[in-house]
């Protein structure tokens, strides 16, 4: 015992026993896609978001961790509520935040903290009582008829200052308690910001701003934006490409123009909160957006949120926000995810539908394999009844095993993801999809050939493929069948070998050789529906 103790003391004295403090998590934009870097290495976030009220007591936290462990996730997205951390003005209580940190560390998980400040799903329900009760000091937004709304006006400097001060206090606290361990890897600024019930705020403060001149910077942005879906550019062109004037003159008096006005205000507000937070503790920040049902107008959907048609404006006005993220609850996952994924805006889906949705594995394989997502995270993850047996746990286990392979191939043309696109009404397009990887053309088919049609749901089928070496591929997923041909059309491509494999921390293990019926006598590679499997496949030409 004495010797061990002495050795420990010497190691510590030499600085060898202490773990090196990690560098700050960051978004690396040096390549085309942008990667989340955690502990100096690219990180593939397999996440899950807690329900809104699931992390509001220490007892609750203890109760939910077994579920989180069973899901193989590496990151928990957890709310931090303004009303709970600042129950009295200027008095902060970080008991719950510290409880989250402690539990995440014990369980080897990272955290993304969600700042439920003055904006939560278009409302302000997370503002503390001392804010809610004092609407003279903390003014409300108003609708077109002058009725007070639940949400705090974004045009009030007092509202902004109070929200910002609380967020800064949170970030200062993290700087104190987490700068060495780096358990928290990102923070979400506000939650689903937006105006519900009106395209813009009509309070006296807002009306005053609305009758003023449009800032020159915004007109310049409208002129210079190359974003084809830009509402800003479209409204500016539609109203005569004015060089200046008030908001109605430059962008029109309709809801589209009002939305631009409100988005500029929200983005400025969020930027002020985020910039001050970043100065206190520099983490990657993002904002999430509620999406739009077909045919809805600004105000029916949360107006002025960081939605695809407003992203050029948001990016310019809120540079301290590193990325904008879709909360995708609609069936047309690939459509929405594709509209957010770009070199300027790496894809992160903080709310990838409700936990337990059967589409989650297909969506995750598609997001990581095809859209180079940095993270994927279903909502209310703690509510899953049988997490260990869930399709999500199955998919996350496989994805965790091959995370280093995925990260190594992101941004290259050696990896592709597949799932059938689904319409908003839930109708999948089951046409086969063909991609070319090197000198091989691969066709994916979503209807499983060996399962009766009425016993399968092809909209839940998805996979990814990684080219590992010349004529050698890794397939991972469920319910997708692949056929092959030489890209140059010369001769034919056959299956030389197919091995079912699994991965533990990046190390591959061969489970069995597949042939005969399992490869349709060498005609295809099939990932059966129902459970995620992986195959290492070698091809040859004949
Ligand atoms: C989206 C919000 O961001 C979440 O906090 C939660 O309210 C869900 N909607 C509920 O479905």
Coordinates of C-alpha atoms and ligand atoms in Angstrom, one line a residue:
X1 CA 0.0 0.0 0.0
X2 CA 2.8 2.3 1.1
X3 CA 4.6 1.8 -2.2
X4 CA 1.5 2.4 -4.3
X5 CA 0.8 5.6 -2.5
X6 CA 4.4 6.8 -3.0
X7 CA 4.2 6.0 -6.7
X8 CA 0.9 7.9 -7.0
X9 CA 2.4 10.9 -5.2
X10 CA 5.4 10.8 -7.5
X11 CA 3.2 10.5 -10.7
X12 CA 1.1 13.4 -9.6
X13 CA 4.2 15.5 -8.8
X14 CA 5.5 14.8 -12.3
X15 CA 2.1 15.8 -13.7
X16 CA 1.5 12.4 -15.1
X17 CA -1.4 11.3 -13.1
X18 CA -3.6 14.3 -14.0
X19 CA -5.7 14.1 -17.2
X20 CA -4.9 16.9 -19.6
X21 CA -7.6 19.5 -19.7
X22 CA -9.5 19.2 -23.0
X23 CA -9.6 22.0 -25.5
X24 CA -12.9 23.8 -26.0
X25 CA -15.4 22.0 -28.3
X26 CA -15.6 23.8 -31.6
X27 CA -17.0 23.7 -35.1
X28 CA -14.2 23.1 -37.5
X29 CA -15.1 24.6 -40.8
X30 CA -11.8 24.0 -42.5
X31 CA -13.2 21.4 -44.9
X32 CA -16.3 21.6 -47.0
X33 CA -18.7 20.3 -44.4
X34 CA -17.8 21.4 -41.0
X35 CA -17.3 19.1 -38.1
X36 CA -18.0 19.2 -34.4
X37 CA -14.6 18.8 -32.6
X38 CA -14.7 17.5 -29.1
X39 CA -11.5 16.8 -27.1
X40 CA -9.5 17.6 -30.2
X41 CA -11.2 14.9 -32.3
X42 CA -14.2 15.0 -34.6
X43 CA -17.3 13.9 -32.8
X44 CA -20.4 12.2 -34.1
X45 CA -23.2 13.1 -31.8
X46 CA -25.6 10.3 -31.0
X47 CA -28.0 12.3 -28.9
X48 CA -31.3 12.3 -27.2
X49 CA -33.3 15.3 -25.9
X50 CA -35.0 15.2 -22.5
X51 CA -38.6 16.1 -22.2
X52 CA -39.2 19.7 -21.2
X53 CA -39.9 19.0 -17.5
X54 CA -37.8 15.9 -17.1
X55 CA -34.7 17.6 -15.7
X56 CA -36.4 19.9 -13.2
X57 CA -35.5 18.0 -10.1
X58 CA -32.5 16.0 -9.0
X59 CA -34.8 13.0 -8.3
X60 CA -36.0 13.1 -11.8
X61 CA -32.5 13.1 -13.1
X62 CA -31.6 9.9 -11.2
X63 CA -34.7 8.2 -12.5
X64 CA -34.0 8.8 -16.1
X65 CA -30.4 7.9 -16.5
X66 CA -30.9 4.1 -16.8
X67 CA -33.0 4.8 -20.0
X68 CA -30.2 7.1 -21.4
X69 CA -27.6 4.4 -20.7
X70 CA -29.6 1.7 -22.5
X71 CA -29.9 3.8 -25.7
X72 CA -26.1 3.9 -26.4
X73 CA -26.3 7.6 -26.8
X74 CA -23.2 9.7 -26.2
X75 CA -24.9 13.1 -25.7
X76 CA -27.9 14.2 -23.7
X77 CA -29.7 17.4 -24.6
X78 CA -31.1 18.9 -21.4
X79 CA -33.0 22.1 -20.7
X80 CA -31.8 24.8 -18.4
X81 CA -34.7 26.9 -17.4
X82 CA -34.5 30.6 -16.6
X83 CA -37.1 30.5 -13.9
X84 CA -35.2 27.8 -12.0
X85 CA -31.7 29.2 -12.2
X86 CA -32.8 32.8 -11.4
X87 CA -35.8 32.5 -9.0
X88 CA -35.1 36.1 -7.7
X89 CA -33.5 38.8 -9.8
X90 CA -29.7 38.5 -9.6
X91 CA -29.8 35.4 -7.3
X92 CA -28.6 32.3 -9.2
X93 CA -29.0 28.7 -8.3
X94 CA -27.2 26.1 -10.4
X95 CA -28.0 23.0 -8.4
X96 CA -29.7 21.4 -11.3
X97 CA -27.0 22.2 -13.8
X98 CA -24.4 20.8 -11.4
X99 CA -26.6 17.7 -10.9
X100 CA -26.7 17.2 -14.7
X101 CA -23.0 17.6 -15.0
X102 CA -22.3 15.2 -12.3
X103 CA -24.6 12.5 -13.7
X104 CA -23.4 12.9 -17.3
X105 CA -19.8 12.6 -16.2
X106 CA -20.5 9.5 -14.1
X107 CA -22.2 7.9 -17.1
X108 CA -19.6 8.9 -19.7
X109 CA -22.0 11.2 -21.6
X110 CA -21.6 14.7 -23.0
X111 CA -24.3 17.4 -22.6
X112 CA -25.9 20.0 -24.8
X113 CA -27.6 22.6 -22.7
X114 CA -30.8 24.2 -24.0
X115 CA -31.3 27.7 -22.8
X116 CA -35.0 28.0 -22.1
X117 CA -34.7 31.8 -21.6
X118 CA -37.2 34.3 -22.8
X119 CA -38.2 32.3 -25.9
X120 CA -39.8 28.8 -25.7
X121 CA -41.9 27.7 -28.7
X122 CA -42.8 31.3 -29.5
X123 CA -43.9 32.0 -25.9
X124 CA -42.1 33.2 -22.8
X125 CA -43.3 30.6 -20.3
X126 CA -39.8 30.0 -18.9
X127 CA -39.3 33.6 -17.7
X128 CA -39.1 33.8 -13.9
X129 CA -42.1 35.0 -11.9
X130 CA -40.4 38.4 -11.2
X131 CA -40.4 39.0 -15.0
X132 CA -43.8 37.6 -15.8
X133 CA -45.5 39.7 -13.0
X134 CA -44.0 43.0 -14.1
X135 CA -45.1 43.7 -17.6
X136 CA -44.6 47.4 -17.1
X137 CA -40.8 46.8 -16.8
X138 CA -40.8 43.7 -19.1
X139 CA -43.2 44.6 -21.9
X140 CA -45.2 42.0 -23.8
X141 CA -45.5 41.6 -27.5
X142 CA -48.9 42.6 -28.9
X143 CA -51.0 41.2 -31.7
X144 CA -52.4 43.3 -34.6
X145 CA -55.4 44.3 -32.4
X146 CA -53.2 45.5 -29.7
X147 CA -53.9 42.6 -27.3
X148 CA -51.0 41.6 -25.1
X149 CA -49.4 38.3 -25.9
X150 CA -47.8 35.8 -23.6
X151 CA -44.4 36.4 -25.2
X152 CA -42.0 39.2 -24.1
X153 CA -41.4 41.8 -26.8
X154 CA -38.1 41.4 -28.5
X155 CA -38.0 45.2 -29.0
X156 CA -37.6 45.8 -25.3
X157 CA -34.0 46.5 -24.1
X158 CA -35.0 45.5 -20.6
X159 CA -36.3 42.1 -21.7
X160 CA -33.1 41.5 -23.6
X161 CA -30.8 42.7 -20.8
X162 CA -32.5 40.4 -18.3
X163 CA -32.4 37.3 -20.5
X164 CA -28.8 38.0 -21.5
X165 CA -27.7 38.5 -17.9
X166 CA -29.1 35.1 -17.0
X167 CA -27.5 33.4 -19.9
X168 CA -24.2 35.0 -19.2
X169 CA -24.4 33.8 -15.6
X170 CA -25.0 30.3 -16.8
X171 CA -22.0 30.5 -19.2
X172 CA -19.8 32.0 -16.4
X173 CA -20.8 29.1 -14.2
X174 CA -19.9 26.6 -16.9
X175 CA -16.5 28.3 -17.3
X176 CA -16.0 27.8 -13.6
X177 CA -17.1 24.2 -13.3
X178 CA -16.7 22.6 -16.7
X179 CA -13.7 24.3 -18.5
X180 CA -11.5 21.3 -17.6
X181 CA -13.9 18.4 -18.2
X182 CA -15.8 19.8 -21.1
X183 CA -18.9 17.8 -20.4
X184 CA -21.0 20.5 -22.1
X185 CA -20.2 20.5 -25.8
X186 CA -22.8 22.9 -27.2
X187 CA -25.5 25.2 -26.1
X188 CA -28.8 26.0 -27.7
X189 CA -29.7 29.7 -27.4
X190 CA -33.5 30.0 -26.7
X191 CA -35.9 27.3 -28.0
X192 CA -38.0 27.6 -31.2
X193 CA -38.0 31.4 -31.3
X194 CA -40.9 32.8 -33.3
X195 CA -44.1 34.8 -33.2
X196 CA -47.3 32.8 -32.9
X197 CA -50.6 34.6 -33.6
X198 CA -49.2 37.5 -35.6
X199 CA -46.4 37.8 -38.2
X200 CA -44.8 40.6 -36.2
X201 CA -45.0 42.2 -32.8
X202 CA -47.4 45.2 -32.8
X203 CA -46.5 46.6 -29.4
X204 CA -45.7 50.4 -29.2
X205 CA -41.9 49.7 -29.2
X206 CA -42.3 47.4 -32.2
X207 CA -44.5 49.8 -34.1
X208 CA -42.0 52.6 -33.6
X209 CA -39.2 50.4 -35.1
X210 CA -41.6 49.4 -37.9
X211 CA -42.2 53.0 -39.0
X212 CA -38.4 53.7 -39.0
X213 CA -36.0 53.1 -41.9
X214 CA -34.7 49.7 -42.9
X215 CA -31.0 49.5 -41.9
X216 CA -28.6 49.8 -44.8
X217 CA -26.9 46.6 -43.9
X218 CA -30.1 44.6 -44.5
X219 CA -30.7 46.3 -47.9
X220 CA -27.2 45.4 -48.8
X221 CA -27.8 41.8 -47.8
X222 CA -31.0 41.7 -49.8
X223 CA -29.0 42.9 -52.9
X224 CA -26.0 40.5 -52.3
X225 CA -27.7 37.4 -51.1
X226 CA -27.1 34.4 -53.4
X227 CA -29.5 32.2 -51.5
X228 CA -32.2 31.1 -54.0
X229 CA -34.8 30.5 -51.2
X230 CA -34.2 34.0 -49.7
X231 CA -37.5 35.6 -48.6
X232 CA -35.5 38.8 -48.0
X233 CA -34.3 39.0 -51.6
X234 CA -37.7 38.0 -53.0
X235 CA -39.5 40.7 -51.1
X236 CA -36.9 43.3 -51.9
X237 CA -37.1 42.6 -55.6
X238 CA -40.9 42.4 -55.5
X239 CA -41.1 45.9 -54.0
X240 CA -38.9 47.6 -56.5
X241 CA -35.3 47.0 -55.2
X242 CA -35.4 50.2 -53.2
X243 CA -32.1 51.7 -51.9
X244 CA -33.8 52.8 -48.7
X245 CA -37.1 53.6 -47.0
X246 CA -39.3 52.3 -44.2
X247 CA -40.1 48.6 -43.8
X248 CA -43.4 48.7 -45.7
X249 CA -41.9 50.6 -48.6
X250 CA -38.8 48.3 -48.9
X251 CA -40.3 44.9 -48.2
X252 CA -44.1 45.4 -48.5
X253 CA -46.9 45.7 -45.9
X254 CA -48.0 42.1 -46.0
X255 CA -47.1 39.2 -43.7
X256 CA -44.0 38.4 -45.7
X257 CA -42.6 41.8 -45.2
X258 CA -43.6 41.8 -41.5
X259 CA -41.8 38.5 -41.0
X260 CA -38.6 40.0 -42.3
X261 CA -39.0 42.9 -39.9
X262 CA -39.6 40.6 -37.0
X263 CA -36.7 38.2 -38.0
X264 CA -34.3 41.1 -38.0
X265 CA -35.4 42.0 -34.5
X266 CA -35.2 38.4 -33.2
X267 CA -31.8 37.8 -34.8
X268 CA -30.4 40.9 -33.3
X269 CA -31.8 39.9 -29.9
X270 CA -30.4 36.4 -30.1
X271 CA -27.1 37.7 -31.3
X272 CA -26.9 40.0 -28.3
X273 CA -27.6 37.1 -25.9
X274 CA -25.2 34.7 -27.7
X275 CA -22.3 37.2 -28.1
X276 CA -22.4 38.0 -24.4
X277 CA -22.6 34.3 -23.5
X278 CA -19.7 33.4 -25.8
X279 CA -17.6 36.1 -24.3
X280 CA -18.2 34.5 -20.9
X281 CA -17.5 31.0 -22.1
X282 CA -16.9 30.0 -25.7
X283 CA -19.0 27.0 -26.8
X284 CA -20.5 26.3 -30.2
X285 CA -24.0 27.8 -30.1
X286 CA -27.0 26.9 -32.2
X287 CA -30.7 27.8 -32.5
X288 CA -33.5 25.4 -33.3
X289 CA -36.6 26.1 -35.5
X290 CA -40.1 24.8 -35.6
X291 CA -41.0 24.0 -39.2
X292 CA -43.9 25.0 -41.5
X293 CA -47.0 23.0 -42.3
X294 CA -47.9 23.3 -46.0
X295 CA -50.1 26.3 -46.7
X296 CA -49.5 28.1 -43.4
X297 CA -48.6 31.8 -43.2
X298 CA -46.2 33.6 -40.9
X299 CA -47.9 33.8 -37.5
X300 CA -49.8 30.5 -38.1
X301 CA -46.3 28.9 -38.0
X302 CA -43.8 30.6 -35.6
X303 CA -43.0 33.6 -37.8
X304 CA -39.5 35.0 -38.2
X305 CA -37.7 31.9 -36.9
X306 CA -34.5 30.7 -38.4
X307 CA -36.3 28.9 -41.2
X308 CA -34.8 28.0 -44.6
X309 CA -36.3 31.1 -46.3
X310 CA -34.8 33.4 -43.6
X311 CA -31.4 31.7 -43.1
X312 CA -29.4 34.3 -45.1
X313 CA -30.8 37.0 -42.8
X314 CA -30.2 35.1 -39.6
X315 CA -26.7 34.1 -40.5
X316 CA -25.8 37.7 -41.2
X317 CA -27.5 39.2 -38.2
X318 CA -26.5 36.5 -35.6
X319 CA -22.9 35.6 -36.3
X320 CA -22.4 34.3 -32.8
X321 CA -24.8 31.5 -33.6
X322 CA -22.7 28.7 -35.2
X323 CA -25.6 26.9 -36.8
X324 CA -29.3 26.8 -37.2
X325 CA -31.1 23.5 -36.7
X326 CA -34.4 22.0 -37.8
X327 CA -36.7 20.2 -35.3
X328 CA -38.2 17.6 -37.7
X329 CA -41.5 16.1 -36.6
X330 CA -43.0 15.9 -40.1
X331 CA -42.6 12.8 -42.2
X332 CA -40.7 14.6 -45.0
X333 CA -37.4 14.3 -43.0
X334 CA -35.0 14.2 -45.9
X335 CA -36.6 17.3 -47.5
X336 CA -36.2 19.5 -44.3
X337 CA -32.8 18.1 -43.4
X338 CA -31.6 18.7 -46.9
X339 CA -32.7 22.3 -46.7
X340 CA -30.6 23.0 -43.6
X341 CA -27.5 21.0 -44.6
X342 CA -24.9 23.2 -46.3
X343 CA -21.2 24.0 -46.0
X344 CA -22.1 27.2 -44.1
X345 CA -24.6 25.4 -41.9
X346 CA -23.5 21.8 -40.8
X347 CA -26.6 19.7 -40.2
X348 CA -27.7 19.0 -36.6
X349 CA -31.2 17.7 -35.8
X350 CA -31.8 18.4 -32.1
X351 CA -35.4 17.1 -32.2
X352 CA -35.5 14.3 -34.8
X353 CA -39.1 13.4 -34.1
X354 CA -40.5 11.8 -30.9
X355 CA -38.5 9.1 -29.2
X356 CA -39.7 5.7 -30.3
X357 CA -40.6 6.8 -33.8
X358 CA -39.9 3.8 -36.1
X359 CA -38.4 6.1 -38.7
X360 CA -35.5 7.2 -36.4
X361 CA -32.9 4.6 -37.6
X362 CA -33.5 5.3 -41.3
X363 CA -33.3 9.1 -40.7
X364 CA -30.1 8.7 -38.7
X365 CA -28.3 6.6 -41.3
X366 CA -29.5 9.0 -44.0
X367 CA -28.5 12.2 -42.1
X368 CA -25.0 10.9 -41.2
X369 CA -24.3 9.0 -44.5
X370 CA -25.8 11.4 -47.0
X371 CA -26.0 14.9 -45.3
X372 CA -22.9 14.7 -43.2
X373 CA -24.8 15.5 -40.0
X374 CA -22.8 16.4 -36.9
X375 CA -25.6 15.1 -34.7
X376 CA -29.0 13.5 -34.4
X377 CA -31.3 13.5 -31.4
X378 CA -34.9 12.4 -31.0
X379 CA -37.1 14.3 -28.5
X380 CA -38.4 13.1 -25.1
X381 CA -35.8 10.4 -25.1
X382 CA -36.4 9.6 -21.4
X383 CA -40.0 8.5 -22.1
X384 CA -39.1 5.3 -24.0
X385 CA -40.8 2.3 -22.4
X386 CA -38.3 -0.3 -23.4
X387 CA -35.2 1.6 -24.4
X388 CA -32.8 -1.3 -24.5
X389 CA -35.0 -3.2 -27.1
X390 CA -35.7 -0.1 -29.2
X391 CA -34.8 0.4 -32.8
X392 CA -33.0 3.6 -31.8
X393 CA -30.7 1.7 -29.4
X394 CA -30.0 -0.8 -32.2
X395 CA -29.1 1.9 -34.6
X396 CA -27.1 3.9 -32.1
X397 CA -25.1 0.8 -31.1
X398 CA -24.1 0.2 -34.8
X399 CA -23.4 3.9 -35.4
X400 CA -21.3 4.2 -32.3
X401 CA -19.3 1.2 -33.5
X402 CA -18.6 2.8 -36.9
X403 CA -18.5 6.5 -35.8
X404 CA -14.8 6.8 -36.6
X405 CA -15.3 5.4 -40.1
X406 CA -18.1 7.8 -40.7
X407 CA -16.1 10.7 -39.5
X408 CA -13.1 9.7 -41.6
X409 CA -15.3 9.6 -44.7
X410 CA -17.4 12.7 -44.1
X411 CA -16.9 15.3 -46.8
X412 CA -15.5 12.8 -49.2
X413 CA -17.4 11.2 -52.1
X414 CA -16.7 7.7 -50.6
X415 CA -19.8 7.6 -48.4
X416 CA -23.5 7.8 -49.2
X417 CA -26.8 7.4 -47.3
X418 CA -30.1 6.1 -48.4
X419 CA -33.7 6.3 -47.4
X420 CA -36.9 6.8 -49.4
X421 CA -38.0 10.4 -49.5
X422 CA -41.4 10.8 -47.8
X423 CA -44.0 13.5 -48.6
X424 CA -45.5 15.7 -45.8
X425 CA -48.6 13.4 -46.0
X426 CA -46.4 10.4 -45.3
X427 CA -46.3 8.9 -48.8
X428 CA -42.9 7.4 -49.5
X429 CA -41.3 7.5 -53.0
X430 CA -40.0 4.0 -53.3
X431 CA -38.1 4.4 -56.6
X432 CA -34.7 2.8 -56.5
X433 CA -31.8 5.2 -55.9
X434 CA -28.5 4.9 -57.7
X435 CA -25.1 6.4 -56.7
X436 CA -21.6 6.0 -58.0
X437 CA -18.7 5.3 -55.6
X438 CA -15.4 5.2 -57.4
X439 CA -15.8 2.8 -60.3
X440 CA -18.9 1.1 -59.0
X441 CA -22.5 2.1 -59.5
X442 CA -24.7 1.0 -56.6
X443 CA -28.5 0.8 -56.7
X444 CA -30.5 0.8 -53.5
X445 CA -34.0 -0.6 -53.3
X446 CA -36.3 0.0 -50.4
X447 CA -38.9 -2.7 -50.7
X448 CA -37.4 -5.8 -49.1
X449 CA -37.6 -8.6 -51.7
X450 CA -38.0 -11.4 -49.1
X451 CA -40.7 -10.0 -46.9
X452 CA -44.4 -9.9 -47.8
X453 CA -45.3 -6.4 -48.9
X454 CA -48.0 -5.9 -46.3
X455 CA -45.6 -6.9 -43.5
X456 CA -43.0 -4.3 -44.2
X457 CA -42.9 -0.5 -43.9
X458 CA -40.3 0.7 -46.5
X459 CA -40.5 4.3 -45.2
X460 CA -38.6 3.0 -42.2
X461 CA -35.8 1.4 -44.2
X462 CA -32.5 3.2 -44.5
X463 CA -28.8 2.6 -44.7
X464 CA -25.4 4.0 -45.5
X465 CA -22.4 2.7 -47.5
X466 CA -18.8 3.5 -47.1
X467 CA -16.1 2.6 -49.6
X468 CA -13.3 1.1 -47.5
X469 CA -10.9 0.2 -50.3
X470 CA -10.9 -0.6 -54.0
X471 CA -13.9 -2.9 -54.6
X472 CA -14.6 -3.1 -50.9
X473 CA -17.6 -1.6 -49.1
X474 CA -19.2 -1.5 -45.7
X475 CA -23.0 -1.5 -45.7
X476 CA -25.0 -0.6 -42.5
X477 CA -28.7 -0.3 -41.9
X478 CA -32.0 -2.1 -42.3
X479 CA -34.5 -2.9 -45.0
X480 CA -32.3 -1.9 -48.0
X481 CA -31.1 -4.2 -50.8
X482 CA -28.2 -3.3 -53.1
X483 CA -27.2 -4.3 -56.6
X484 CA -24.0 -3.3 -58.4
X485 CA -22.6 -2.6 -61.9
X486 CA -19.3 -1.1 -63.1
X487 CA -19.6 2.6 -63.5
X488 CA -18.0 2.5 -66.9
X489 CA -20.5 -0.1 -68.1
X490 CA -17.7 -2.5 -69.1
X491 CA -18.6 -6.0 -68.0
X492 CA -20.5 -6.8 -64.8
X493 CA -19.9 -6.6 -61.1
X494 CA -20.3 -9.6 -58.8
X495 CA -20.1 -10.3 -55.1
X496 CA -16.8 -11.8 -54.3
X497 CA -17.6 -12.1 -50.6
X498 CA -20.0 -10.8 -48.0
X499 CA -19.3 -11.0 -44.3
X500 CA -21.7 -9.9 -41.6
X501 CA -19.7 -7.8 -39.2
X502 CA -20.1 -5.7 -36.1
X503 CA -17.9 -3.0 -34.6
X504 CA -16.9 -2.4 -31.0
X505 CA -15.2 1.0 -30.6
X506 CA -14.1 0.9 -34.2
X507 CA -12.7 -2.6 -34.1
X508 CA -14.4 -4.9 -36.7
X509 CA -15.4 -8.5 -35.8
X510 CA -16.6 -10.9 -38.5
X511 CA -19.8 -12.7 -37.3
X512 CA -20.4 -14.9 -40.3
X513 CA -19.9 -15.4 -44.0
X514 CA -23.0 -14.8 -46.1
X515 CA -23.7 -16.6 -49.3
X516 CA -26.4 -18.6 -51.1
X517 CA -29.9 -17.3 -50.2
X518 CA -28.5 -14.5 -48.1
X519 CA -26.9 -12.9 -51.2
X520 CA -29.5 -14.2 -53.6
X521 CA -26.7 -16.5 -55.0
X522 CA -24.4 -13.5 -55.5
X523 CA -27.0 -11.2 -57.1
X524 CA -27.5 -8.7 -54.3
X525 CA -26.5 -7.5 -50.8
X526 CA -29.5 -7.4 -48.5
X527 CA -29.8 -5.7 -45.1
X528 CA -32.9 -7.3 -43.8
X529 CA -35.6 -5.1 -42.3
X530 CA -36.4 -5.1 -38.6
X531 CA -32.9 -4.8 -37.1
X532 CA -29.7 -3.0 -38.1
X533 CA -27.0 -5.2 -39.5
X534 CA -23.7 -4.5 -41.2
X535 CA -21.8 -6.3 -44.0
X536 CA -18.3 -5.9 -45.4
X537 CA -18.6 -6.7 -49.1
X538 CA -15.9 -7.3 -51.7
X539 CA -16.9 -7.0 -55.4
X540 CA -15.2 -8.2 -58.5
X541 CA -15.6 -7.6 -62.2
X542 CA -16.4 -10.3 -64.8
Ligands
LIG1 C1 -40.7 21.3 -29.9 C2 -40.0 22.0 -28.7 O1 -38.7 22.5 -29.1 C3 -39.8 21.1 -27.6 O2 -39.3 21.8 -26.5 C4 -41.2 20.5 -27.2 O3 -42.1 21.5 -26.8 C5 -41.7 19.7 -28.4 N1 -41.8 20.6 -29.5 C6 -43.0 19.0 -28.1 O4 -43.4 18.2 -29.1

